[in-house]
Every structure is written in C-alpha cells, then in structure tokens.
Short mmCIF file of C-alpha atoms and ligand atoms in Angstrom, two decimals:
data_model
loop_
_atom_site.label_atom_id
_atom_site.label_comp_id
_atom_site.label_asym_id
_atom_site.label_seq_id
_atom_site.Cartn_x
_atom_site.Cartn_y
_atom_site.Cartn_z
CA UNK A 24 54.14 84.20 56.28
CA UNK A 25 51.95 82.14 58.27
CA UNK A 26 51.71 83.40 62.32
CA UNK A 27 53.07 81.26 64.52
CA UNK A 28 51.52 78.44 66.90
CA UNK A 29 51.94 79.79 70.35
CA UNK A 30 52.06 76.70 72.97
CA UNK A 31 54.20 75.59 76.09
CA UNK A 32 56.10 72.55 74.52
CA UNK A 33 57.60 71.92 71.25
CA UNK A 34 59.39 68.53 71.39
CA UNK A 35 61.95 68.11 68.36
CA UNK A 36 61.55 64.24 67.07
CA UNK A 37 58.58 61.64 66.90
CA UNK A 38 60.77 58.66 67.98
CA UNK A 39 59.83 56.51 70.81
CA UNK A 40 61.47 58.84 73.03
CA UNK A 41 59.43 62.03 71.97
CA UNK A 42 56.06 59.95 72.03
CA UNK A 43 56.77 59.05 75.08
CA UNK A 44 57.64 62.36 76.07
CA UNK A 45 54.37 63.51 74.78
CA UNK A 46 52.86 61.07 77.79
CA UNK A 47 54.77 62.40 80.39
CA UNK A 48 53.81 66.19 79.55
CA UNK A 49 50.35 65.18 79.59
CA UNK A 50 50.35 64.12 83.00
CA UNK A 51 51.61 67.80 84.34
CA UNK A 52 48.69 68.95 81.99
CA UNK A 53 51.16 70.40 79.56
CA UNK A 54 50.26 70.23 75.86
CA UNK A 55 52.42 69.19 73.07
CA UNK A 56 53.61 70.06 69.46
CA UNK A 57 55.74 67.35 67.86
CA UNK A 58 57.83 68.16 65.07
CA UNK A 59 59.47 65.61 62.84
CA UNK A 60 61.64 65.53 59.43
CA UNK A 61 60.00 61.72 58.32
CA UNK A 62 56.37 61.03 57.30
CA UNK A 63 55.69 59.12 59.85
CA UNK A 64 56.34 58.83 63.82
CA UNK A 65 58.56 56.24 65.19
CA UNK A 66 61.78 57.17 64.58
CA UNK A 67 64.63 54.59 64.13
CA UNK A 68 62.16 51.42 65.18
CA UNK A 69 59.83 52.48 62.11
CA UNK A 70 62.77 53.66 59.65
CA UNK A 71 65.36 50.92 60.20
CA UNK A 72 64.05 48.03 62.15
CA UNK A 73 59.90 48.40 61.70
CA UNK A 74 59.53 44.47 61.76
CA UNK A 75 62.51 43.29 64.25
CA UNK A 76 61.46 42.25 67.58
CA UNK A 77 62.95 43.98 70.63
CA UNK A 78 62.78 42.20 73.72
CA UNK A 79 64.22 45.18 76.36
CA UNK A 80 61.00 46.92 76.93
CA UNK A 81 60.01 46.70 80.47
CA UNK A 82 56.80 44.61 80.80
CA UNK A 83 56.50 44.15 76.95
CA UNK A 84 58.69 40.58 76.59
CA UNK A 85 58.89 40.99 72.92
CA UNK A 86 57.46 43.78 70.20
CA UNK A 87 58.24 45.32 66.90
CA UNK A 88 59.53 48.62 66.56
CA UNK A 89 56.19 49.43 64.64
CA UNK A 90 54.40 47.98 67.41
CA UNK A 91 56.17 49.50 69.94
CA UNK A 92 55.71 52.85 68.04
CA UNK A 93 51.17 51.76 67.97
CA UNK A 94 51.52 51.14 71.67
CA UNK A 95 52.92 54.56 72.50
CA UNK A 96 50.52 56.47 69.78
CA UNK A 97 47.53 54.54 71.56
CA UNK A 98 49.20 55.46 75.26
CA UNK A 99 49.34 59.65 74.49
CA UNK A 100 45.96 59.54 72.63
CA UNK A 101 44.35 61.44 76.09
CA UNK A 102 46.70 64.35 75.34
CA UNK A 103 45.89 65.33 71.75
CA UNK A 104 49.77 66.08 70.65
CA UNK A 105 49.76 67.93 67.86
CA UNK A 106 52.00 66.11 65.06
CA UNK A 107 54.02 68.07 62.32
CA UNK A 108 55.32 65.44 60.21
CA UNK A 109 57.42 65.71 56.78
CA UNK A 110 59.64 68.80 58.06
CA UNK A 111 62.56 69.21 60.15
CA UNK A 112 63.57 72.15 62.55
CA UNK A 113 66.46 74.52 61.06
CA UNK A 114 66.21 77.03 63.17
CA UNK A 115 65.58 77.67 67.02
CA UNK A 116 66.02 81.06 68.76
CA UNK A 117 65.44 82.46 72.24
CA UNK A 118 63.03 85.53 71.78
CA UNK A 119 63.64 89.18 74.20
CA UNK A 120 60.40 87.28 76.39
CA UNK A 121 61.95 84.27 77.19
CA UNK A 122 59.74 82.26 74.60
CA UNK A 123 61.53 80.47 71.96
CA UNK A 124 60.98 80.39 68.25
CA UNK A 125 61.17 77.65 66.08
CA UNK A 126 61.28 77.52 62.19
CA UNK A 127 60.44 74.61 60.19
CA UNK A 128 61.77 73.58 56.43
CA UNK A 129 57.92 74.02 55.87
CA UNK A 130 58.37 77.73 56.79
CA UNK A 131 56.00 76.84 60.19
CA UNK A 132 56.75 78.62 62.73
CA UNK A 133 56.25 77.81 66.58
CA UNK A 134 56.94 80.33 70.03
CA UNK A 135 57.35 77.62 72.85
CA UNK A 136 58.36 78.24 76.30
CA UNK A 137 59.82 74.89 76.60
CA UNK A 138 61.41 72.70 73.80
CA UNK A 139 62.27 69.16 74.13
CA UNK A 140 64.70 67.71 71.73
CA UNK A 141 64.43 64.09 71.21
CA UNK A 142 66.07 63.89 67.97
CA UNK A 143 67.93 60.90 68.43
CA UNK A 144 70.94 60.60 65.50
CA UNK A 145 69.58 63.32 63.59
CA UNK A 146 67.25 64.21 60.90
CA UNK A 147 66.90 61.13 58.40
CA UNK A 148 67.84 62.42 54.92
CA UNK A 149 67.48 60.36 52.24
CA UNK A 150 70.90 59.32 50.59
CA UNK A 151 70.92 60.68 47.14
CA UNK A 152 72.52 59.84 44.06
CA UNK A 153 75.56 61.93 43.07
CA UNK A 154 75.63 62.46 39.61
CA UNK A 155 77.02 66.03 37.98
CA UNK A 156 73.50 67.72 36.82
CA UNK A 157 71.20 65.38 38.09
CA UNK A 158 69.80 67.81 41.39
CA UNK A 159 68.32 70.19 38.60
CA UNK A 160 65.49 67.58 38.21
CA UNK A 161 64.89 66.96 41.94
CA UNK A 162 61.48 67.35 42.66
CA UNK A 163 60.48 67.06 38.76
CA UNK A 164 62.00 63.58 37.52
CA UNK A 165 63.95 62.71 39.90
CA UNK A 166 62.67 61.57 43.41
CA UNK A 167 63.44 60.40 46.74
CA UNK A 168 60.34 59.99 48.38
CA UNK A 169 56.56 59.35 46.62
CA UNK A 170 54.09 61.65 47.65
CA UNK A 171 51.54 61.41 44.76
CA UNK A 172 51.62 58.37 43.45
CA UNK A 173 49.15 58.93 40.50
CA UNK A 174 51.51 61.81 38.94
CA UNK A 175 53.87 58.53 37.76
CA UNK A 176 50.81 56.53 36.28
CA UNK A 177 51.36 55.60 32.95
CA UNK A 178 55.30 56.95 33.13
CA UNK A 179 58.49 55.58 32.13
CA UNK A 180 59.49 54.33 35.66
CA UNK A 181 63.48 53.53 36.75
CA UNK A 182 63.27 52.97 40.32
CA UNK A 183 66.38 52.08 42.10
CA UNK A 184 67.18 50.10 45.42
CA UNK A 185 67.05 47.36 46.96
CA UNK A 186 64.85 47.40 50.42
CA UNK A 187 61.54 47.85 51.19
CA UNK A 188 60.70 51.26 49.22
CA UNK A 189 62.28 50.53 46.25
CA UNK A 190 60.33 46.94 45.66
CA UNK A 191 57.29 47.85 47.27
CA UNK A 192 56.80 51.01 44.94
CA UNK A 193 58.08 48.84 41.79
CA UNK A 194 55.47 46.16 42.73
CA UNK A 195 52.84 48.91 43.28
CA UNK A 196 53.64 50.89 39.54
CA UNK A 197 54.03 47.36 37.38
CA UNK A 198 51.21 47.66 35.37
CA UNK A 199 49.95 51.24 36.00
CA UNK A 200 52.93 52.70 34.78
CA UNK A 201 54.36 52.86 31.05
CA UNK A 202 57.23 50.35 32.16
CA UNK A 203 58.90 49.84 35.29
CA UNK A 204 62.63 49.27 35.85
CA UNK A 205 64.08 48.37 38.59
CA UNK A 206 67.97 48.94 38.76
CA UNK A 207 69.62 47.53 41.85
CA UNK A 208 74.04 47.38 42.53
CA UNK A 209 73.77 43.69 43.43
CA UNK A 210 71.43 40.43 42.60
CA UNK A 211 70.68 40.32 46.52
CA UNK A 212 67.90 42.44 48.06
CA UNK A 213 67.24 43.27 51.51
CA UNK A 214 63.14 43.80 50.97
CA UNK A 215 61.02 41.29 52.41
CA UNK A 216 60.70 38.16 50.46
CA UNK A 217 57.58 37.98 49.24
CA UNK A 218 58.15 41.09 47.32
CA UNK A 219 61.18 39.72 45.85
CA UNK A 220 59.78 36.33 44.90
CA UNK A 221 56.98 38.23 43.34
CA UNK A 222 59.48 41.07 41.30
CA UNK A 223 61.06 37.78 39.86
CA UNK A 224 57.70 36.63 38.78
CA UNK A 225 56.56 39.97 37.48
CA UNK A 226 59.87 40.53 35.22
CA UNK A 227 59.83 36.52 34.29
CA UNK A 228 56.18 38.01 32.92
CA UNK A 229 57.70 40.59 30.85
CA UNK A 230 55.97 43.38 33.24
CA UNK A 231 58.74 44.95 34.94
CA UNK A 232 62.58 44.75 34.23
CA UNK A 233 65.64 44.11 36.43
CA UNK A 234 68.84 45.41 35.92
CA UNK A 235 71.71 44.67 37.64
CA UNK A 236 74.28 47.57 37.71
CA UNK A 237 74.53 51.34 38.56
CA UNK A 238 73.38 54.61 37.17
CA UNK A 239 76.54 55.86 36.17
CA UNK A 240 75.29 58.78 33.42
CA UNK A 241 71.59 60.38 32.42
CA UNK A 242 70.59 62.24 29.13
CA UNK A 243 68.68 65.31 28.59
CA UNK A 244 67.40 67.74 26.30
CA UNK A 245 65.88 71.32 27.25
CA UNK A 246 66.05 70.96 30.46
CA UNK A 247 64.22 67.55 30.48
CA UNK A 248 65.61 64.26 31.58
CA UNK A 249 65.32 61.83 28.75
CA UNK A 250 67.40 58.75 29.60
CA UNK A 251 69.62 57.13 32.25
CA UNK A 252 72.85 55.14 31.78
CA UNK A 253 73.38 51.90 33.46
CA UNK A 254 76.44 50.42 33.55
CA UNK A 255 76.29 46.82 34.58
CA UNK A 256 78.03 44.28 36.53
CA UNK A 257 79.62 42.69 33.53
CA UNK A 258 81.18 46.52 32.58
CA UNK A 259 78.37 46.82 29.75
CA UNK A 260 76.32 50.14 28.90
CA UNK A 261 72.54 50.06 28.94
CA UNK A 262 70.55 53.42 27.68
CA UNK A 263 67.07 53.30 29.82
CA UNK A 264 64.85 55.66 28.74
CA UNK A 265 62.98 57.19 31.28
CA UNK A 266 60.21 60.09 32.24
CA UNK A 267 61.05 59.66 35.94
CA UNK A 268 63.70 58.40 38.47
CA UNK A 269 62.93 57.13 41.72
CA UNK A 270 65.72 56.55 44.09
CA UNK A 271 65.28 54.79 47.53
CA UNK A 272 68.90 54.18 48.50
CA UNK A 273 67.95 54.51 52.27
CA UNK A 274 67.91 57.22 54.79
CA UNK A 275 70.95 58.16 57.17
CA UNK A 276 70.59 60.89 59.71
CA UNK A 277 72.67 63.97 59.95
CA UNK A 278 72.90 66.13 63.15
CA UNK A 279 72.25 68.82 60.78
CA UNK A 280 71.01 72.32 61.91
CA UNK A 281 70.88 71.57 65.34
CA UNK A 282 74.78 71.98 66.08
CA UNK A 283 73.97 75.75 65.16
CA UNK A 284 70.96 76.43 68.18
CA UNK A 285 74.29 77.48 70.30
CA UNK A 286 73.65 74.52 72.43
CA UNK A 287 76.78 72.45 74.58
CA UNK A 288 77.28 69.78 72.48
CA UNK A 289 80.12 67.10 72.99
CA UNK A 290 80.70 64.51 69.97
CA UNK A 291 77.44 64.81 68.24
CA UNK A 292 75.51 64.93 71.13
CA UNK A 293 73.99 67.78 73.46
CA UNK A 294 75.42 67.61 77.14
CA UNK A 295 72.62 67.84 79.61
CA UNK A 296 72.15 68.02 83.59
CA UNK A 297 70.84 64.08 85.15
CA UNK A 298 68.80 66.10 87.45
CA UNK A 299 65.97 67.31 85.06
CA UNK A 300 67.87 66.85 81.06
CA UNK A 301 68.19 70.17 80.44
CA UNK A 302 70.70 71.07 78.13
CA UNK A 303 73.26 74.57 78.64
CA UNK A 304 69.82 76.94 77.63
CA UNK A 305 67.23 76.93 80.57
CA UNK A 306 63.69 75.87 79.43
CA UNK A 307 65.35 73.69 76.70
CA UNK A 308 65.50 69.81 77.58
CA UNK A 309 67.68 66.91 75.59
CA UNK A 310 66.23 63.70 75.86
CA UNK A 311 66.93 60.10 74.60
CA UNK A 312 69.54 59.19 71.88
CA UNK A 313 71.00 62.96 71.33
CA UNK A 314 72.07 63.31 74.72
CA UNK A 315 75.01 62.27 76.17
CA UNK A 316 76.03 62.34 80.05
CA UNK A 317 78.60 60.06 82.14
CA UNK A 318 77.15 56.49 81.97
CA UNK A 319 74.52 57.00 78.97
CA UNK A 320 73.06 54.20 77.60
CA UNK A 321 71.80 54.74 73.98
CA UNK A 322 68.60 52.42 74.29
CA UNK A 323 64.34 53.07 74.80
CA UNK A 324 64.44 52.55 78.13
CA UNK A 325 66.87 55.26 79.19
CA UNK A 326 65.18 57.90 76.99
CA UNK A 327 61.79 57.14 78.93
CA UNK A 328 63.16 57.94 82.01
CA UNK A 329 65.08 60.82 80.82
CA UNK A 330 61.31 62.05 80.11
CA UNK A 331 59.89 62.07 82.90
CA UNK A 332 63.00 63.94 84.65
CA UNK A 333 62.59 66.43 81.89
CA UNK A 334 58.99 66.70 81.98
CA UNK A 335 59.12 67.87 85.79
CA UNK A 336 61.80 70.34 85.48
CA UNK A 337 59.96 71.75 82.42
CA UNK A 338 56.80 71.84 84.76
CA UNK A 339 58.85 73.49 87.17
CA UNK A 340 60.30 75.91 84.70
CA UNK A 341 56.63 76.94 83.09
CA UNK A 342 55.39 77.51 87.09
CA UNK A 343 58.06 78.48 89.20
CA UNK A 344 55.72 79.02 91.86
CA UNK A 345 53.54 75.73 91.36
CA UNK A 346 54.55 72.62 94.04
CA UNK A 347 54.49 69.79 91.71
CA UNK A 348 53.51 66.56 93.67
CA UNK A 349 54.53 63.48 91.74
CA UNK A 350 51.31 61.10 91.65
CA UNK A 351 51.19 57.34 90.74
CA UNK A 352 48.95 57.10 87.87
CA UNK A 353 47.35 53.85 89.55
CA UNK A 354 45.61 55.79 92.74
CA UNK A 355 45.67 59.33 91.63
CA UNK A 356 42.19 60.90 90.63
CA UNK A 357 43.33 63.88 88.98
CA UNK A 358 45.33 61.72 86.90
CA UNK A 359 42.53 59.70 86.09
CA UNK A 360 40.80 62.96 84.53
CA UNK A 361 43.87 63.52 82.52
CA UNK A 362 43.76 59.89 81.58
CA UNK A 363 40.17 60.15 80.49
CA UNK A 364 40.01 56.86 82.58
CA UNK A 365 37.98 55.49 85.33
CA UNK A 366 39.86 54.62 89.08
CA UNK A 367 39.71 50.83 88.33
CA UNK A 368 40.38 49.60 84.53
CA UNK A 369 37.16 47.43 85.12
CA UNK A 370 35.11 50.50 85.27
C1 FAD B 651 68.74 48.10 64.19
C2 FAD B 651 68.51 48.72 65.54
C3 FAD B 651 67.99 47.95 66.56
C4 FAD B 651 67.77 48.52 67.82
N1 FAD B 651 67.27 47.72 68.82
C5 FAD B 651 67.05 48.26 70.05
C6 FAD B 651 66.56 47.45 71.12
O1 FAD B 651 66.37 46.25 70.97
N2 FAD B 651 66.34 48.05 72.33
C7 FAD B 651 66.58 49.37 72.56
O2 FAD B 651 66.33 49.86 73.66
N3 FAD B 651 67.07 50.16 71.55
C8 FAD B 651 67.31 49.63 70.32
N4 FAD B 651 67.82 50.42 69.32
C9 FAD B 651 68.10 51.83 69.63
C10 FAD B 651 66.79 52.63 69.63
O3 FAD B 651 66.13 52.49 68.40
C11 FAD B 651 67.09 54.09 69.93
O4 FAD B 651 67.68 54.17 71.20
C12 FAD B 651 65.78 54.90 69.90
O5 FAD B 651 65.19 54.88 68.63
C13 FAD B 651 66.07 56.35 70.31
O6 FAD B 651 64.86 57.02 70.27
P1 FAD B 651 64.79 58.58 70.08
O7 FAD B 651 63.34 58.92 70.11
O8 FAD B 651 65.73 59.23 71.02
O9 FAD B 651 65.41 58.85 68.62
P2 FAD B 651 65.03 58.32 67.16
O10 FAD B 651 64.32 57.04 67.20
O11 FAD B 651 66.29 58.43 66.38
O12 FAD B 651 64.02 59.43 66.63
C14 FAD B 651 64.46 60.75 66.43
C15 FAD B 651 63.53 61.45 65.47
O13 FAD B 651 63.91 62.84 65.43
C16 FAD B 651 63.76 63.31 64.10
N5 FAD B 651 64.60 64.50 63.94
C17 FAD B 651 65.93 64.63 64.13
N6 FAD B 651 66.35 65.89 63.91
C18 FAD B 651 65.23 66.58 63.56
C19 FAD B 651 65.00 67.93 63.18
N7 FAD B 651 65.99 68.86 63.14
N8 FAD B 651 63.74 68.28 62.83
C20 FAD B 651 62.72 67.38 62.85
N9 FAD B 651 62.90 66.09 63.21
C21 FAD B 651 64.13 65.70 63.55
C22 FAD B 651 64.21 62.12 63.25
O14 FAD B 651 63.67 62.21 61.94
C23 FAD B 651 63.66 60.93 64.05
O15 FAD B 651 62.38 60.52 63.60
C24 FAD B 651 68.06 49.89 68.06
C25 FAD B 651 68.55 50.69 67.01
C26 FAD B 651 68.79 50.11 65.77
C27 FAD B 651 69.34 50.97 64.67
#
C-alpha cells in the first residue's frame, strides 16, 4: 500500500468552488490537495454546460463554464495545488491525532488536518446500461469512459449516445477502427452540430453506421462478448457484431460515500455554521453546492464567498494561536510574495 501524502488541506471536488478554494488557502499560505472523481477540473460548468455562457460572475459580464473553469486554473497557478483527478473519496476518518485520513477509489491515501468538501451534487458516475450479464465485460468490452484510445484501433466499434462523447469518439474511430456504429434511442442528437452534420456525411460515405434504436440483448461465447442486439424504432431486430461497446449515456452525480463520513447532513446536503462553513466535525469545512444553510443560494458566487469564510476558520483551526489579519490583495506586500506578483500590475 502506498504511504500516505501528509499535508494541511485536502479539498473534496475540482468544481469552481474547490478551485477557488484552492485561491483562498493560498493566501493564508496553506497548501492544497484536490481530489476529484472526473478527468478533468471544472465540475458541473465543464461536465454539463462547458460551452453555455453565464453572465452572474461578478466583474466577468459573460463566460463559459470552460472559461470560467481556465480563469480560475490560471488565478491558483501561484499556489501549486496538487490535483488528483479520475478518483473519488470513499472514505474519510478522524485519526487518535486529530489528523484525518482520506482513501481514494485509487487506493491513495491522504492525512489532512483540514478537509474542505466542495463536492457540489455528488460524484459524477457515468449512467450505465442495464442489461442482465453485461457488467462482466466492464472494463474489457464494454466501456464508459476512453482512456486508451489506440487499444480500439482497428476494432469492431458500437458506440452509443447521443452528446458530445458519443459523436466526438465515433468521428475520431471512423476509419481507424474495423467499423464504427453508432446506436442512438432517437434521430435527434444533442452534440454540437458540426459533428452531427459530419456523422451524416461519414455514414452517407459508407464509413460509419447509424442505427436508430436500443441495445436491448448482447451475445457471447467463453466469456467473450460477440454481438449486441438492437432493437429499433420500427420494433425490428438488428444483430451488430461487435469486439467492443462504448457507452456515453451521460454522467449524473450521486451523493455517494459521503453520507457515511458521520457528517450532519439535511436532504442531501451537509449542514454547516455561516460563520466559518464548517460542517458538525471541527477542522472539516462544506463549501459551495453541498451545503445547505437558511437562505442558500445554489450558484458560483455564493460558493466563493463561502471560501473565503472557510479558508479563515481553517487558518484559525491549523494555528490557534496565530492572529490572522485579513489583507486586501491590492496593497498588501506579503500577499504580493504569495502572489508571485509585483505591488503595481505595471511592474
Ligand atoms: C446547466 C447549468 C447551468 C448553470 N448556470 C449557472 C449560472 O449561470 N450561474 C451560477 O452561478 N451557477 C450556475 N449553475 C450552477 C453551478 O454550476 C453550481 O452552483 C456550481 O457548479 C457549484 O460548484 P461546486 O464546485 O460547488 O460543485 P460542482 O461544480 O458540482 O463540482 C463538484 C465536484 O466534486 C466532485 N466530487 C463529488 N463527490 C466526490 C467524491 N466523493 N470524490 C471526488 N470528487 C467528488 C465532482 O466530480 C465534481 O467535479 C448552473 C448549473 C447547471 C447544471
């Protein structure tokens, strides 16, 4: 088993709220782990709304929710958070020193004196496919997420969906693979639509199919997946032979292990004290989307503020016996150093 990483702050989430809570650490000069279940940081403005504008940022009139998400990654580049991406907390425990120890699905292990969760609806699982059988090939044939896109070169490809994933990874296989075929419920697709207009071309070329209909059935021998059944719209039976299945139906987020870290939780969502966001456990702070107090707002905004609250009760918390002075980041030297910035942006 691998030892653990020993630091001050975990923080649970890579969402705009945990980036940003990243910044506000790094001004009290404490360091940061982030932890989070998706491939990449973000949260809900790169998993379900990467290109829609929002226009409720203060200062920002308008952004994406990916460039919201490059904004913050460029504003907490002076404090060197360490990301964990691709694997989600199951377990957190208070240790006999105070310290507390987290365990990832990746079997990496952290002792933190301070953990901030920011992990807004959940962990995003990907929604699978539920067919009698067909989890004894996860990870072999069947697939949810591509990680090494040569192993499907020159495969038998079925790749279901309709958004982004689904016609961005058929696009990217027609041609390398065997044969691609894309199998989506409804002749209606929510990717973006250039890809679609080009998917049409690509299966008017004979390159890739379309089907429209659902996996309803697969066949196998020894252990090996050998075929899916589609049935159709019209009520008709198609055998699709295939080496591997790759299923993008979208991610939804489940509260998951966290409603077992003996935490207050009320509907969902962890209770926490307005003063400073900590939640029922000293040294462990709620922030953004997964908390819930009288008045709570589910949007950016009030998870940024939550941060800073958070980040000076966990400064508080580390060093009891420290005064912590709030500074403004405009006239404040030492913050400046921290910054890795000169006093005036024109120097
Ligand atoms: C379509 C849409 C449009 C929106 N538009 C706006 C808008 O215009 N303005 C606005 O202010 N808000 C908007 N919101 C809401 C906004 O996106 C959320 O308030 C914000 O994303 C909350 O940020 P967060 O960091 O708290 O959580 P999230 O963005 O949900 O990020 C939480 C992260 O924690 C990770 N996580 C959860 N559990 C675990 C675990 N156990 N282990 C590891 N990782 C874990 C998740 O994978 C996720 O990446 C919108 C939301 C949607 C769905």
């Amino acid at each position: 088993m691998r030892s653990p990483i020993e630091t001050d702050a975990v923080i649970i989430g890579a969402g705009p709220v945990g980036l940003f809570q990243v910044f506000e650490l790094g001004l009290l000069e404490i360091k940061a782990h982030v932890i989070d279940s998706l491939p990449e940081v973000g949260g809900q403005c790169i998993e379900l709304y990467p290109d829609k504008p929002i226009y409720d940022i203060p200062a920002i009139p308008v952004c994406t929710g990916r460039e919201l998400t490059n904004n913050l990654l460029e504003q907490i580049k002076p404090f060197g958070a360490q990301f964990h991406m691709g694997q989600e907390v199951t377990t957190l425990e208070k240790q006999t020193d105070g310290r507390f120890l987290i365990v990832t699905s990746q079997e990496q292990r952290f002792l933190s004196k301070t953990i901030f969760i920011a992990a807004g609806v959940g962990a995003f699982q990907p929604r699978t496919l539920n067919l009698e059988g067909l989890d004894a090939f996860e990870g072999k044939q069947v697939f949810y997420r591509v990680k090494n896109p040569d192993s499907f070169i020159g495969k038998r490809l079925v790749i279901c969906g309709g958004g982004d994933s689904a016609l961005d990874w058929a696009l990217h296989f027609a041609g390398k693979a065997a044969s691609v075929t894309l199998i989506h419920r409804r002749d209606d697709f929510k990717a973006a639509p250039q890809s679609i207009t080009k998917m049409r071309a690509l299966c008017a070329a004979h390159e890739m199919q379309l089907i429209i209909g659902q996996i309803t059935g697969f066949e196998s021998s020894d252990l090996h997946l050998n075929a899916i059944t589609v049935t159709g719209i019209d009520g008709e039976l198609r055998h699709v032979p295939a080496d591997d299945l790759l299923l993008f139906y979208g991610l939804s987020p489940k509260l998951g292990p966290i409603a077992d870290w003996g935490l207050d939780i009320d509907r969902k969502q962890i209770t926490v004290d307005t003063a400073c966001f900590q939640t029922s456990v000293p040294g462990i702070y709620a922030v953004g989307d997964i908390n819930i107090y009288p008045g709570k707002k589910k949007l950016i905004l009030s998870g940024f503020h939550e941060t800073a609250l958070a980040a000076f009760a966990a400064a508080a918390y580390l060093n009891p016996e420290k005064q912590i002075q709030l500074q403004y980041t405009t006239t404040s030297p030492k913050l400046h150093k921290v910054l890795g910035v000169g006093s005036s942006r024109f120097e």
